[in-house]
mmCIF file of N, CA and C and ligand atoms in Angstrom:
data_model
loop_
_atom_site.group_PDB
_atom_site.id
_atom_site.type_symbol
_atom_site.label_atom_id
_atom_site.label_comp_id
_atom_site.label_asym_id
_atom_site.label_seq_id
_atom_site.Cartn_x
_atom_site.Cartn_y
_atom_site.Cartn_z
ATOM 1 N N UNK A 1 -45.330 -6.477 -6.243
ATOM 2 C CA UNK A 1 -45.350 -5.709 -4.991
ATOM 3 C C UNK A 1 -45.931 -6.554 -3.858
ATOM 4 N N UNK A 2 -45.488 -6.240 -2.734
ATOM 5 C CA UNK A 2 -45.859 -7.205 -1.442
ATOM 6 C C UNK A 2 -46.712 -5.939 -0.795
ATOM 7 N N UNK A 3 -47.848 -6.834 -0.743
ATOM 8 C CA UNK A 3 -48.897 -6.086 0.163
ATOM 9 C C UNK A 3 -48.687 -6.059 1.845
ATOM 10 N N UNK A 4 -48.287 -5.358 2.405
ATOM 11 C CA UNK A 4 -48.211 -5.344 3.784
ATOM 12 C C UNK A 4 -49.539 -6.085 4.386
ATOM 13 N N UNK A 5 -49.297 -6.333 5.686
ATOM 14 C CA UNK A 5 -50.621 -6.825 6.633
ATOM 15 C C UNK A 5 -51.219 -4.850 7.185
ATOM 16 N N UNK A 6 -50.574 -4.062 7.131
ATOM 17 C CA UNK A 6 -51.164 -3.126 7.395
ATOM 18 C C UNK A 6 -51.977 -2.496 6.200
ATOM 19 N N UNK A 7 -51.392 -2.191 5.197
ATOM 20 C CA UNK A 7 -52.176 -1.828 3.708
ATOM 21 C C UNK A 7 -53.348 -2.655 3.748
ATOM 22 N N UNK A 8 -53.260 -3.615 3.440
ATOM 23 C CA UNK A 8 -54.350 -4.632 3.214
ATOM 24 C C UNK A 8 -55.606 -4.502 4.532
ATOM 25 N N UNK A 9 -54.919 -4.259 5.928
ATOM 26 C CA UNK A 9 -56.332 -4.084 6.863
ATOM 27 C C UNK A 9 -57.217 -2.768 6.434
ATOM 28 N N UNK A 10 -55.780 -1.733 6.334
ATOM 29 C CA UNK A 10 -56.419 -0.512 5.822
ATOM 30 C C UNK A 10 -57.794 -0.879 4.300
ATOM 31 N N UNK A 11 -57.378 -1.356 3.251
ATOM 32 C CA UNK A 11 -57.867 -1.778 2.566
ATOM 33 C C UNK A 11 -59.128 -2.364 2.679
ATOM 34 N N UNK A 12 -58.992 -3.022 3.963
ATOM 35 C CA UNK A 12 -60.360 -4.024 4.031
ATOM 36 C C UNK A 12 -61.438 -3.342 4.658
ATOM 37 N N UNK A 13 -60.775 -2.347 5.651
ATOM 38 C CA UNK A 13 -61.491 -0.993 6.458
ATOM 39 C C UNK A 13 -62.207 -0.485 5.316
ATOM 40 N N UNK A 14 -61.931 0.191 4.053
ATOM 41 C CA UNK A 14 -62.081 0.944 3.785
ATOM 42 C C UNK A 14 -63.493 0.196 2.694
ATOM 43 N N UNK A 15 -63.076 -1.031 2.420
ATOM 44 C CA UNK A 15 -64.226 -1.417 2.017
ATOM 45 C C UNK A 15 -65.202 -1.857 2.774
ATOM 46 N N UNK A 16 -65.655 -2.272 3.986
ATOM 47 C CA UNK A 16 -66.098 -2.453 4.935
ATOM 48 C C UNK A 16 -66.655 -1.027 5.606
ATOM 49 N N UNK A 17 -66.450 0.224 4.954
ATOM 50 C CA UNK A 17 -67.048 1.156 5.175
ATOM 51 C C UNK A 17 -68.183 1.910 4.851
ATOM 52 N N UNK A 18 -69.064 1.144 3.503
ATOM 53 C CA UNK A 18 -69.978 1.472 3.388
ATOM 54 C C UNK A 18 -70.878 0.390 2.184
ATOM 55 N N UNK A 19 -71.499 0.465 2.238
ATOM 56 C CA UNK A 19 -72.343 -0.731 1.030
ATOM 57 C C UNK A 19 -71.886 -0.603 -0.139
ATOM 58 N N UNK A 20 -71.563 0.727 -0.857
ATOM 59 C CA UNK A 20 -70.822 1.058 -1.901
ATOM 60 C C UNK A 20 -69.405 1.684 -2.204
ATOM 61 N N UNK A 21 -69.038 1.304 -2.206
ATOM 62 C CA UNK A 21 -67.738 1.993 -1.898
ATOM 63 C C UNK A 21 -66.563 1.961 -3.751
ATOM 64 N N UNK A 22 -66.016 3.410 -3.884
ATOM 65 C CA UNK A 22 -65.411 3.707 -4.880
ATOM 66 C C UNK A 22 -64.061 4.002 -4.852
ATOM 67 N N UNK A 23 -63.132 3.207 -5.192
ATOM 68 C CA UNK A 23 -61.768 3.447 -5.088
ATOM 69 C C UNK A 23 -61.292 4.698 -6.377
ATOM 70 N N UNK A 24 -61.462 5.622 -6.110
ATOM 71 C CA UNK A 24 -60.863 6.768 -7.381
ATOM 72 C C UNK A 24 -59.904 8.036 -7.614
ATOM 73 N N UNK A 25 -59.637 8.457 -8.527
ATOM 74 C CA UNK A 25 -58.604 9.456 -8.537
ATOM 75 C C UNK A 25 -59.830 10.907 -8.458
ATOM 76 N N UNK A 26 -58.997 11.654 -7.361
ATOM 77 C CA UNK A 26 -60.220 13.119 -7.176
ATOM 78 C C UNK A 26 -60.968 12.180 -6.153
ATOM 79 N N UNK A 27 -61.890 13.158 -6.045
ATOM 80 C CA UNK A 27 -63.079 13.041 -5.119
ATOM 81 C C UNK A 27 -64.705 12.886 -5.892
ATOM 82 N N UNK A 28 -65.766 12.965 -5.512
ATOM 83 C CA UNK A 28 -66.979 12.895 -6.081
ATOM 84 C C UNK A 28 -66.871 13.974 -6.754
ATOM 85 N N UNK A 29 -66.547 15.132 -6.131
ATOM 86 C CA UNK A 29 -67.096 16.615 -6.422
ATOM 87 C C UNK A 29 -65.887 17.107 -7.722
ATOM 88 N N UNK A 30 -64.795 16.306 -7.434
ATOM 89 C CA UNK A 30 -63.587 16.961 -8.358
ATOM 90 C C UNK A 30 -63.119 16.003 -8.856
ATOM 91 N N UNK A 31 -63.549 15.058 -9.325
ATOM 92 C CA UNK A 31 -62.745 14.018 -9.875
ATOM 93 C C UNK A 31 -61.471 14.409 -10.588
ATOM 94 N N UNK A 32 -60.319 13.523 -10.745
ATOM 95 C CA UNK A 32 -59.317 13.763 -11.655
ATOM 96 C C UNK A 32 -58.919 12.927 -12.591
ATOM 97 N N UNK A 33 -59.771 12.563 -12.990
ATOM 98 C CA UNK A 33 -59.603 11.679 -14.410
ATOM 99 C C UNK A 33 -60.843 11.165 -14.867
ATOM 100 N N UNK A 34 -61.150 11.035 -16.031
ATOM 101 C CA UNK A 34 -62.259 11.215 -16.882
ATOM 102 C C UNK A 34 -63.124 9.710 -16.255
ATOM 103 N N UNK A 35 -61.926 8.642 -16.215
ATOM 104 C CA UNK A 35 -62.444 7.395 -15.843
ATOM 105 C C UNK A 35 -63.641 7.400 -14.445
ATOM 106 N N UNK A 36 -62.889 7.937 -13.674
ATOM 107 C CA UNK A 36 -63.172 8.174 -12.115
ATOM 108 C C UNK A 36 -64.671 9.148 -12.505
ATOM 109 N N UNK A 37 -64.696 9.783 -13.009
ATOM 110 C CA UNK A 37 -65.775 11.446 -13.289
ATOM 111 C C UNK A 37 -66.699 10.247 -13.939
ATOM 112 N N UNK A 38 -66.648 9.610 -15.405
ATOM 113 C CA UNK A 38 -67.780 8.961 -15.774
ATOM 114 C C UNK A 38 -68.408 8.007 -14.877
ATOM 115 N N UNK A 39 -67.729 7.268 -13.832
ATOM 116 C CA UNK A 39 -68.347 6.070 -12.973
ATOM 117 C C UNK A 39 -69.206 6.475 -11.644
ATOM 118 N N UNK A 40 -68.590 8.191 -11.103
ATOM 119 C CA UNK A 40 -69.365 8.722 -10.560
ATOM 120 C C UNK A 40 -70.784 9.230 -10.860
ATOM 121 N N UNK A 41 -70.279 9.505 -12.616
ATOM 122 C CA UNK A 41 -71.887 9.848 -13.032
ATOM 123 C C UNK A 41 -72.685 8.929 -12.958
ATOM 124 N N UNK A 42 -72.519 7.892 -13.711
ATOM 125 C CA UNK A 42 -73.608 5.759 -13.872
ATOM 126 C C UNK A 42 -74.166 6.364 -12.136
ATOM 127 N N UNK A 43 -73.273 6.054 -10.827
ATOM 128 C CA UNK A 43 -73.315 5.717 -9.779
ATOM 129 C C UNK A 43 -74.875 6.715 -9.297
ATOM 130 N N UNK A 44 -74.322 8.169 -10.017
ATOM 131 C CA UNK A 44 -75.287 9.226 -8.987
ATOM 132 C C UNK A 44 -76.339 8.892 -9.934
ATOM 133 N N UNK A 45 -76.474 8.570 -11.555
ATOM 134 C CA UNK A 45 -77.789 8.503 -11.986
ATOM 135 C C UNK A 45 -78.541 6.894 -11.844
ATOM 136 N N UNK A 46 -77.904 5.984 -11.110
ATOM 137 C CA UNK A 46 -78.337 5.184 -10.613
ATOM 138 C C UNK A 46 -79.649 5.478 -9.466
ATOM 139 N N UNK A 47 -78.660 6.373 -8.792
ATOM 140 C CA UNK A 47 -79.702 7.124 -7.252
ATOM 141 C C UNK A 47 -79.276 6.265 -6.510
ATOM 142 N N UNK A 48 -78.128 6.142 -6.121
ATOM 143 C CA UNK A 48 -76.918 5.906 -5.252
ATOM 144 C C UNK A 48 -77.224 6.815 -3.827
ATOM 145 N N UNK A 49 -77.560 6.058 -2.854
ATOM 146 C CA UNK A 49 -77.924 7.409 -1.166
ATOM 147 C C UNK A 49 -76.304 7.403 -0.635
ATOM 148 N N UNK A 50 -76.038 8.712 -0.619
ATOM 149 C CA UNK A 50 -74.760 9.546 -0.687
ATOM 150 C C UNK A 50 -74.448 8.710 0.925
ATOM 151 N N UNK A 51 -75.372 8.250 1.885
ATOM 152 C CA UNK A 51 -75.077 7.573 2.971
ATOM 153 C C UNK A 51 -74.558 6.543 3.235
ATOM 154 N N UNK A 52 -75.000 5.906 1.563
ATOM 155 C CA UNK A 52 -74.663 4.199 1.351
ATOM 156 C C UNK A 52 -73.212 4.361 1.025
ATOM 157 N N UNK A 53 -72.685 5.469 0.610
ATOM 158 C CA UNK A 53 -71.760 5.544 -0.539
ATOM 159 C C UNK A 53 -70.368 6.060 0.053
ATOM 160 N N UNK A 54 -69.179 5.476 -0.205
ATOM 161 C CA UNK A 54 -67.571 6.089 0.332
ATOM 162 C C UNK A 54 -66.917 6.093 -0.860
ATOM 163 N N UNK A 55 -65.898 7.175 -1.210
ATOM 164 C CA UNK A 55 -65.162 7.258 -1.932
ATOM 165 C C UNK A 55 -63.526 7.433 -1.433
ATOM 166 N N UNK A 56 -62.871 6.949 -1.943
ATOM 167 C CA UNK A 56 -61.399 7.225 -1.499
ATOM 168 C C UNK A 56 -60.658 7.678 -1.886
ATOM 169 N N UNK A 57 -59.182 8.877 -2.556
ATOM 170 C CA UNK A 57 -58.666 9.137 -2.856
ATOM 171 C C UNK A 57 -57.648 8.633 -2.979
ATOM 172 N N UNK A 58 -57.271 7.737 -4.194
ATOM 173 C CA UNK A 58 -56.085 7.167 -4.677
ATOM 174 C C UNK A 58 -54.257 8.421 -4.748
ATOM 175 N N UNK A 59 -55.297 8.942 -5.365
ATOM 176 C CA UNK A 59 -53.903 10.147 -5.756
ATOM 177 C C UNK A 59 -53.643 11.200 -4.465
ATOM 178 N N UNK A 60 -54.056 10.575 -3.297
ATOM 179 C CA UNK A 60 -54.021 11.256 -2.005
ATOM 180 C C UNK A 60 -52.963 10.167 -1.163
ATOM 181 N N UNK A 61 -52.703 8.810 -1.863
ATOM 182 C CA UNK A 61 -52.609 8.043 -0.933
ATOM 183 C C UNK A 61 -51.744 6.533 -1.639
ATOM 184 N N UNK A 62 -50.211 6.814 -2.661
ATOM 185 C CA UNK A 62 -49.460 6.339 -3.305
ATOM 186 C C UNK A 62 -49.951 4.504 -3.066
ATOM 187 N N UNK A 63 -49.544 4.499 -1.625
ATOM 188 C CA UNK A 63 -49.414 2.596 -1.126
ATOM 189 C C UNK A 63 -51.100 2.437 -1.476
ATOM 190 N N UNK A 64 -52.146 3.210 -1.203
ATOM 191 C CA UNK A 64 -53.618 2.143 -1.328
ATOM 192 C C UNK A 64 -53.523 2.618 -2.886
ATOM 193 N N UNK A 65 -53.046 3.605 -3.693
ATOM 194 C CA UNK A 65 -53.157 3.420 -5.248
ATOM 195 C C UNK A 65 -52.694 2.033 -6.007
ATOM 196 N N UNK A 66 -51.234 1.666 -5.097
ATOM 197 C CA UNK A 66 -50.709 0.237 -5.643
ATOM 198 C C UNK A 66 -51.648 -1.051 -4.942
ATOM 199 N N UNK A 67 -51.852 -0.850 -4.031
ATOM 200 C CA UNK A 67 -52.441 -1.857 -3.007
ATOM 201 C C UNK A 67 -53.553 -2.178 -3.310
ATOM 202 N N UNK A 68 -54.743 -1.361 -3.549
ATOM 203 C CA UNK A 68 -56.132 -1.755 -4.095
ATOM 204 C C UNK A 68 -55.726 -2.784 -5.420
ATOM 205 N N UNK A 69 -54.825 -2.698 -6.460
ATOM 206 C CA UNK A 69 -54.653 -3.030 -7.465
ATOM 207 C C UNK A 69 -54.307 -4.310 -7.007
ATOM 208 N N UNK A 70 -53.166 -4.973 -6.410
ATOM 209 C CA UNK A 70 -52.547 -5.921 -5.636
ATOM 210 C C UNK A 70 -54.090 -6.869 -5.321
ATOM 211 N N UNK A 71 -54.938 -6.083 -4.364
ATOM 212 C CA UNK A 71 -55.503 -6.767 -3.564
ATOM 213 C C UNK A 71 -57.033 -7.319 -4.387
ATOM 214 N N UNK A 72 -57.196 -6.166 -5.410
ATOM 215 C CA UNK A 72 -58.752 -6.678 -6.036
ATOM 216 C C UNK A 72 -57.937 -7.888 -7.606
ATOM 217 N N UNK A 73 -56.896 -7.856 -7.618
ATOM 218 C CA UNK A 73 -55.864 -8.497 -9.223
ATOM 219 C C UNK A 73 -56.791 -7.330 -10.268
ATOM 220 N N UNK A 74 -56.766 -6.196 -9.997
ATOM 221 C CA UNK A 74 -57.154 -5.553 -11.099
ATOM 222 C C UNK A 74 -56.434 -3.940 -11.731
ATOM 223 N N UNK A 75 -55.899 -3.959 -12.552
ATOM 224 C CA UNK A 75 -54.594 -3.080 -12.598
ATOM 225 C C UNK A 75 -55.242 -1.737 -12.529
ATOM 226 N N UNK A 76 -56.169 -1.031 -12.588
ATOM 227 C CA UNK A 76 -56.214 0.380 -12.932
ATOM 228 C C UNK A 76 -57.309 0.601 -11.828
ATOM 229 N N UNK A 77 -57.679 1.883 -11.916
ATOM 230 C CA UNK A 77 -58.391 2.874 -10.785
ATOM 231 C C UNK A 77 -59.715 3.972 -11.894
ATOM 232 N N UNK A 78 -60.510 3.359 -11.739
ATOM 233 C CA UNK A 78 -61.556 2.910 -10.593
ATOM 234 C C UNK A 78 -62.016 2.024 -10.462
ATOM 235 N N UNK A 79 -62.206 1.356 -9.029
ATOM 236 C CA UNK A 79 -62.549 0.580 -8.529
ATOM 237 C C UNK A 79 -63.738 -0.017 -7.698
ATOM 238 N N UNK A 80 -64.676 -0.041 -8.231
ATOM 239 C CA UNK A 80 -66.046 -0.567 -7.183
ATOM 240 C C UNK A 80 -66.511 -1.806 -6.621
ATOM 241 N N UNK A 81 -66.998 -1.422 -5.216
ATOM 242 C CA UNK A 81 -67.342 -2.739 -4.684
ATOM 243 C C UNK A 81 -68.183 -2.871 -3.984
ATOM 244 N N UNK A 82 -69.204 -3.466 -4.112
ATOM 245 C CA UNK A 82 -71.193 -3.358 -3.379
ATOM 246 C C UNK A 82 -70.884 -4.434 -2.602
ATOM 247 N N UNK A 83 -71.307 -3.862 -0.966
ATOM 248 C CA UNK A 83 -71.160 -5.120 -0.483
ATOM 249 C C UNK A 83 -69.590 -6.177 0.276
ATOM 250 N N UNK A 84 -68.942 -5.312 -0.356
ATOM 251 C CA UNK A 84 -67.354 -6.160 -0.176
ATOM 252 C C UNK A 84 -67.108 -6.805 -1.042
ATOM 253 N N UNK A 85 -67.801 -6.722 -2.583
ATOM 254 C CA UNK A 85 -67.521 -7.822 -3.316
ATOM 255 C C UNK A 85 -67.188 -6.709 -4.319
ATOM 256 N N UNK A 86 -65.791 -6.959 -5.205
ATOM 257 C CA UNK A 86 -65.516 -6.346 -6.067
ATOM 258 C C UNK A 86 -66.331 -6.356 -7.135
ATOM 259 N N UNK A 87 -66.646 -5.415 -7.729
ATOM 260 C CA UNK A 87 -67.675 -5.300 -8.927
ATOM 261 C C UNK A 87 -66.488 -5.380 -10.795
ATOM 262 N N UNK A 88 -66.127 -4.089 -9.843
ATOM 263 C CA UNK A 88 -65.115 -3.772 -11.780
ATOM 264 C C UNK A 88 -64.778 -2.560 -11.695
ATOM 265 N N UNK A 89 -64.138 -2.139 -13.292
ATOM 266 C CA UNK A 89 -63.921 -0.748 -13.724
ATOM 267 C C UNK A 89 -64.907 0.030 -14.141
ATOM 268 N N UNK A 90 -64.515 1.425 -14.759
ATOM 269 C CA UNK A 90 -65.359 1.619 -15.618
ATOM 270 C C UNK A 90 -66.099 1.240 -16.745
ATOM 271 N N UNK A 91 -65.445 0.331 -17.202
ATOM 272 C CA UNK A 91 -65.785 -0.135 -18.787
ATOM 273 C C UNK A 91 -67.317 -1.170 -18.188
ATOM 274 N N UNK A 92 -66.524 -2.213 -17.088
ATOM 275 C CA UNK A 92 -67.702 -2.583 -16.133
ATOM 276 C C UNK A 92 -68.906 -2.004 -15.453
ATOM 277 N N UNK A 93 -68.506 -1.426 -15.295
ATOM 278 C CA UNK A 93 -70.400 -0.358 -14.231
ATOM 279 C C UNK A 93 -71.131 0.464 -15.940
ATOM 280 N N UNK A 94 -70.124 0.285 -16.783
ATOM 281 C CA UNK A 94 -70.557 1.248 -17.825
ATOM 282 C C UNK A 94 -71.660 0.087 -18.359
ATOM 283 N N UNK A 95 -71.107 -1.261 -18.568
ATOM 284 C CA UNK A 95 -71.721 -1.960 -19.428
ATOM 285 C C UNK A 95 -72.868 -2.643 -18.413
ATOM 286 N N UNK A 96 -72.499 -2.571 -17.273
ATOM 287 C CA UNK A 96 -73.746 -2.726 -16.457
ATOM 288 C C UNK A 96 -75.402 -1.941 -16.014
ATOM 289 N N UNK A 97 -74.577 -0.773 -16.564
ATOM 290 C CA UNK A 97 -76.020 0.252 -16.289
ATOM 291 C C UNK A 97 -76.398 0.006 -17.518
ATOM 292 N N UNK A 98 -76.165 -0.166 -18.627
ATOM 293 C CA UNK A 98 -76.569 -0.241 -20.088
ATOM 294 C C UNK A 98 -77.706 -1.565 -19.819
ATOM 295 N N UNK A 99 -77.101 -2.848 -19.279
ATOM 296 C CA UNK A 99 -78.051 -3.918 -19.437
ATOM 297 C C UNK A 99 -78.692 -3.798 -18.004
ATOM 298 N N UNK A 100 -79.055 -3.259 -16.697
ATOM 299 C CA UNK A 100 -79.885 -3.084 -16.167
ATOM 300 C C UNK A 100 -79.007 -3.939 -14.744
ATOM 301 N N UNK A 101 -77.772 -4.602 -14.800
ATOM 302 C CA UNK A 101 -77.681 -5.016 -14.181
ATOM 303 C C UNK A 101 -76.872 -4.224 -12.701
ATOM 304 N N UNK A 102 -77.081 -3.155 -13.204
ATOM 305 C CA UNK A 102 -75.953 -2.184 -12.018
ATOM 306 C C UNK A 102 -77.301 -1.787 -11.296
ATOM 307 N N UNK A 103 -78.498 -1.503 -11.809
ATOM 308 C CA UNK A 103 -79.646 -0.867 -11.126
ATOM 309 C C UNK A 103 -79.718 -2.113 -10.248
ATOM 310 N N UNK A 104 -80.172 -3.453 -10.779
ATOM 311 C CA UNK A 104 -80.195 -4.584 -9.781
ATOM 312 C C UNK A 104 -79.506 -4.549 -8.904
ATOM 313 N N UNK A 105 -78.307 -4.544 -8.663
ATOM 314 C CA UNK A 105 -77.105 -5.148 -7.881
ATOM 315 C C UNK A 105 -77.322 -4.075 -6.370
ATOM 316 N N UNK A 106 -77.304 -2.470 -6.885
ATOM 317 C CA UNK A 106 -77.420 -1.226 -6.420
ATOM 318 C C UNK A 106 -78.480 -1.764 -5.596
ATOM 319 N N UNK A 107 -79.913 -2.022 -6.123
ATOM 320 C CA UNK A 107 -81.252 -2.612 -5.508
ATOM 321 C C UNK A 107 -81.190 -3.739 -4.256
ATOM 322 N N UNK A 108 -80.675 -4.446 -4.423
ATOM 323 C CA UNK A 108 -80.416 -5.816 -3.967
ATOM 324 C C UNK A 108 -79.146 -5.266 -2.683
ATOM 325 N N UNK A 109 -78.584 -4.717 -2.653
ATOM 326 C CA UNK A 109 -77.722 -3.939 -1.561
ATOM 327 C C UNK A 109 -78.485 -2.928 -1.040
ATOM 328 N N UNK A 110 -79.836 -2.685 -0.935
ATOM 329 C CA UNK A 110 -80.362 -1.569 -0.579
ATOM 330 C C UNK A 110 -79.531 -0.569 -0.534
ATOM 331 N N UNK A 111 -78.754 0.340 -1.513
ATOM 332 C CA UNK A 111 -78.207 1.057 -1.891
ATOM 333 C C UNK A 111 -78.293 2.569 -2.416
ATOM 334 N N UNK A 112 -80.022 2.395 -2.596
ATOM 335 C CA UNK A 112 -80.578 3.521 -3.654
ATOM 336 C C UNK A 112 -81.222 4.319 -2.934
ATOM 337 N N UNK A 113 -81.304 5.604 -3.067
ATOM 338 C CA UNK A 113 -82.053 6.801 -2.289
ATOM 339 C C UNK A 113 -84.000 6.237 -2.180
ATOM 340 N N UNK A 114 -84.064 5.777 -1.103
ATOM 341 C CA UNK A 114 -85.628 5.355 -1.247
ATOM 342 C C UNK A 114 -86.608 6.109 -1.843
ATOM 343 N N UNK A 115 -87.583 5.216 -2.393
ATOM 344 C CA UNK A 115 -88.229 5.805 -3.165
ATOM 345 C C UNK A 115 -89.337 6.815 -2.722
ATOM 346 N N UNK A 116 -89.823 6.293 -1.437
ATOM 347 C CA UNK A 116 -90.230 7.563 -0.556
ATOM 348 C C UNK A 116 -89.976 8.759 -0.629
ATOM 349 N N UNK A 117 -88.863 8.928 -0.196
ATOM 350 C CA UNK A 117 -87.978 10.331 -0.027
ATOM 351 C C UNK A 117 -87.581 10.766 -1.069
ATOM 352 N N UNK A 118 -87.396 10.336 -2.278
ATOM 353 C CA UNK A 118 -87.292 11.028 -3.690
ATOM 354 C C UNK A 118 -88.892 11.863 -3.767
ATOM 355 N N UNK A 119 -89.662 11.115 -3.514
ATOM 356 C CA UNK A 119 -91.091 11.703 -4.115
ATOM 357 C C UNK A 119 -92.088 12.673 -3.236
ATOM 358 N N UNK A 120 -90.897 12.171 -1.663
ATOM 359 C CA UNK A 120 -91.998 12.613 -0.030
ATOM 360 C C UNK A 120 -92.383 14.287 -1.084
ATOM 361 N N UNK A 121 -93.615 14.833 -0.765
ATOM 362 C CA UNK A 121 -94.386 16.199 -0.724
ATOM 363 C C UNK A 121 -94.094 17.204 0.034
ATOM 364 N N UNK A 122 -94.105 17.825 -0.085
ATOM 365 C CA UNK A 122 -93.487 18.966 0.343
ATOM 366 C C UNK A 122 -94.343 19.135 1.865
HETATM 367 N N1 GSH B 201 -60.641 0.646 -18.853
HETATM 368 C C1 GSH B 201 -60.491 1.097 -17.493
HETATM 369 C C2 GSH B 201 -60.187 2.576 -17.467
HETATM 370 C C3 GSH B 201 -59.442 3.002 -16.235
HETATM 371 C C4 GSH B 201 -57.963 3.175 -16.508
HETATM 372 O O1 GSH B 201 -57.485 2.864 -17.610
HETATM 373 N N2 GSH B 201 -57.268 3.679 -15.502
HETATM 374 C C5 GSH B 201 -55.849 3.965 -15.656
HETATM 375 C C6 GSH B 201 -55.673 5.446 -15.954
HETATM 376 S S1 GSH B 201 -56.595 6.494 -14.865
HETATM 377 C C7 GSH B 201 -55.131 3.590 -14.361
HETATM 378 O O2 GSH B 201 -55.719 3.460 -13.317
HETATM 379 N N3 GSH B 201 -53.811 3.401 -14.466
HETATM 380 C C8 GSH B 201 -52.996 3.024 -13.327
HETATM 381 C C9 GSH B 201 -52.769 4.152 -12.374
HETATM 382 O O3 GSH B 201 -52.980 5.316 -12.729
HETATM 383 O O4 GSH B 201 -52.374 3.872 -11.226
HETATM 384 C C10 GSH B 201 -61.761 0.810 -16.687
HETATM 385 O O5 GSH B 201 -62.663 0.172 -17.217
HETATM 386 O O6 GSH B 201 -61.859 1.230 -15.534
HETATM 387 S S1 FES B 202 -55.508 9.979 -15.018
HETATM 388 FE FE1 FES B 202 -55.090 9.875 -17.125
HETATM 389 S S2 FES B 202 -56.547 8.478 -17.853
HETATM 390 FE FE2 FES B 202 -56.926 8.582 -15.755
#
């Protein structure tokens, strides 16, 4: 498939839209596929700040479903990327929260709901 110069800006917009950003099928709240639903979970029990964070709807949007794939060389959906830098799939963020390295990465992007405001007192 030939990636247009328009897909691809769209594309670059969309990662360029927030420190974390999730290419997936569904939304946060409704995911539609198990893949997409488990990477949201790693993400929110990371403590991911919902401010840092964009999600996109693949199955809303045929050309960025083929196009993300095209543009990261990675065939399936979901897709994460801290920073502008592609991270991985699920199988990836899965095996990353396991060895500590998704909490880092998350950290290091100032990414995470501060620790302040988790604990601020009432
Ligand atoms: N092993 C993959 C699981 C994701 C996966 O297999 N996704 C499939 C089914 S949801 C996919 O995106 N297929 C291409 C498509 O639906 O466009 C990962 O680590 O993310
Ligand atoms: S939509 Fe069937 S496995 Fe993701």
């Amino acid at each position: 498939m030939f990636l247009s110069t328009e897909i691809k800006k769209a594309i670059e917009d969309a990662i360029e839209s927030a420190p974390v950003v999730l290419f997936m099928k569904g939304t946060p709240e409704f995911p539609k596929c198990g893949f997409s639903r488990a990477t949201i979970g790693l993400l929110g029990n990371q403590g991911v700040d919902p401010a840092k964070f964009a999600a996109y709807n693949v199955l809303e949007d045929p050309e960025l479903r083929e196009g993300i794939k095209e543009f990261s060389e990675w065939p399936t959906i979901p897709q994460l990327y801290v920073n502008k830098e592609f991270i991985g799939g699920c199988d990836v963020i899965t095996s990353m929260a396991r060895s500590g390295e998704l909490a880092d990465l998350l950290e290091e992007a100032r990414a995470l709901v501060p620790e302040e405001e988790e604990t601020k007192d009432n």
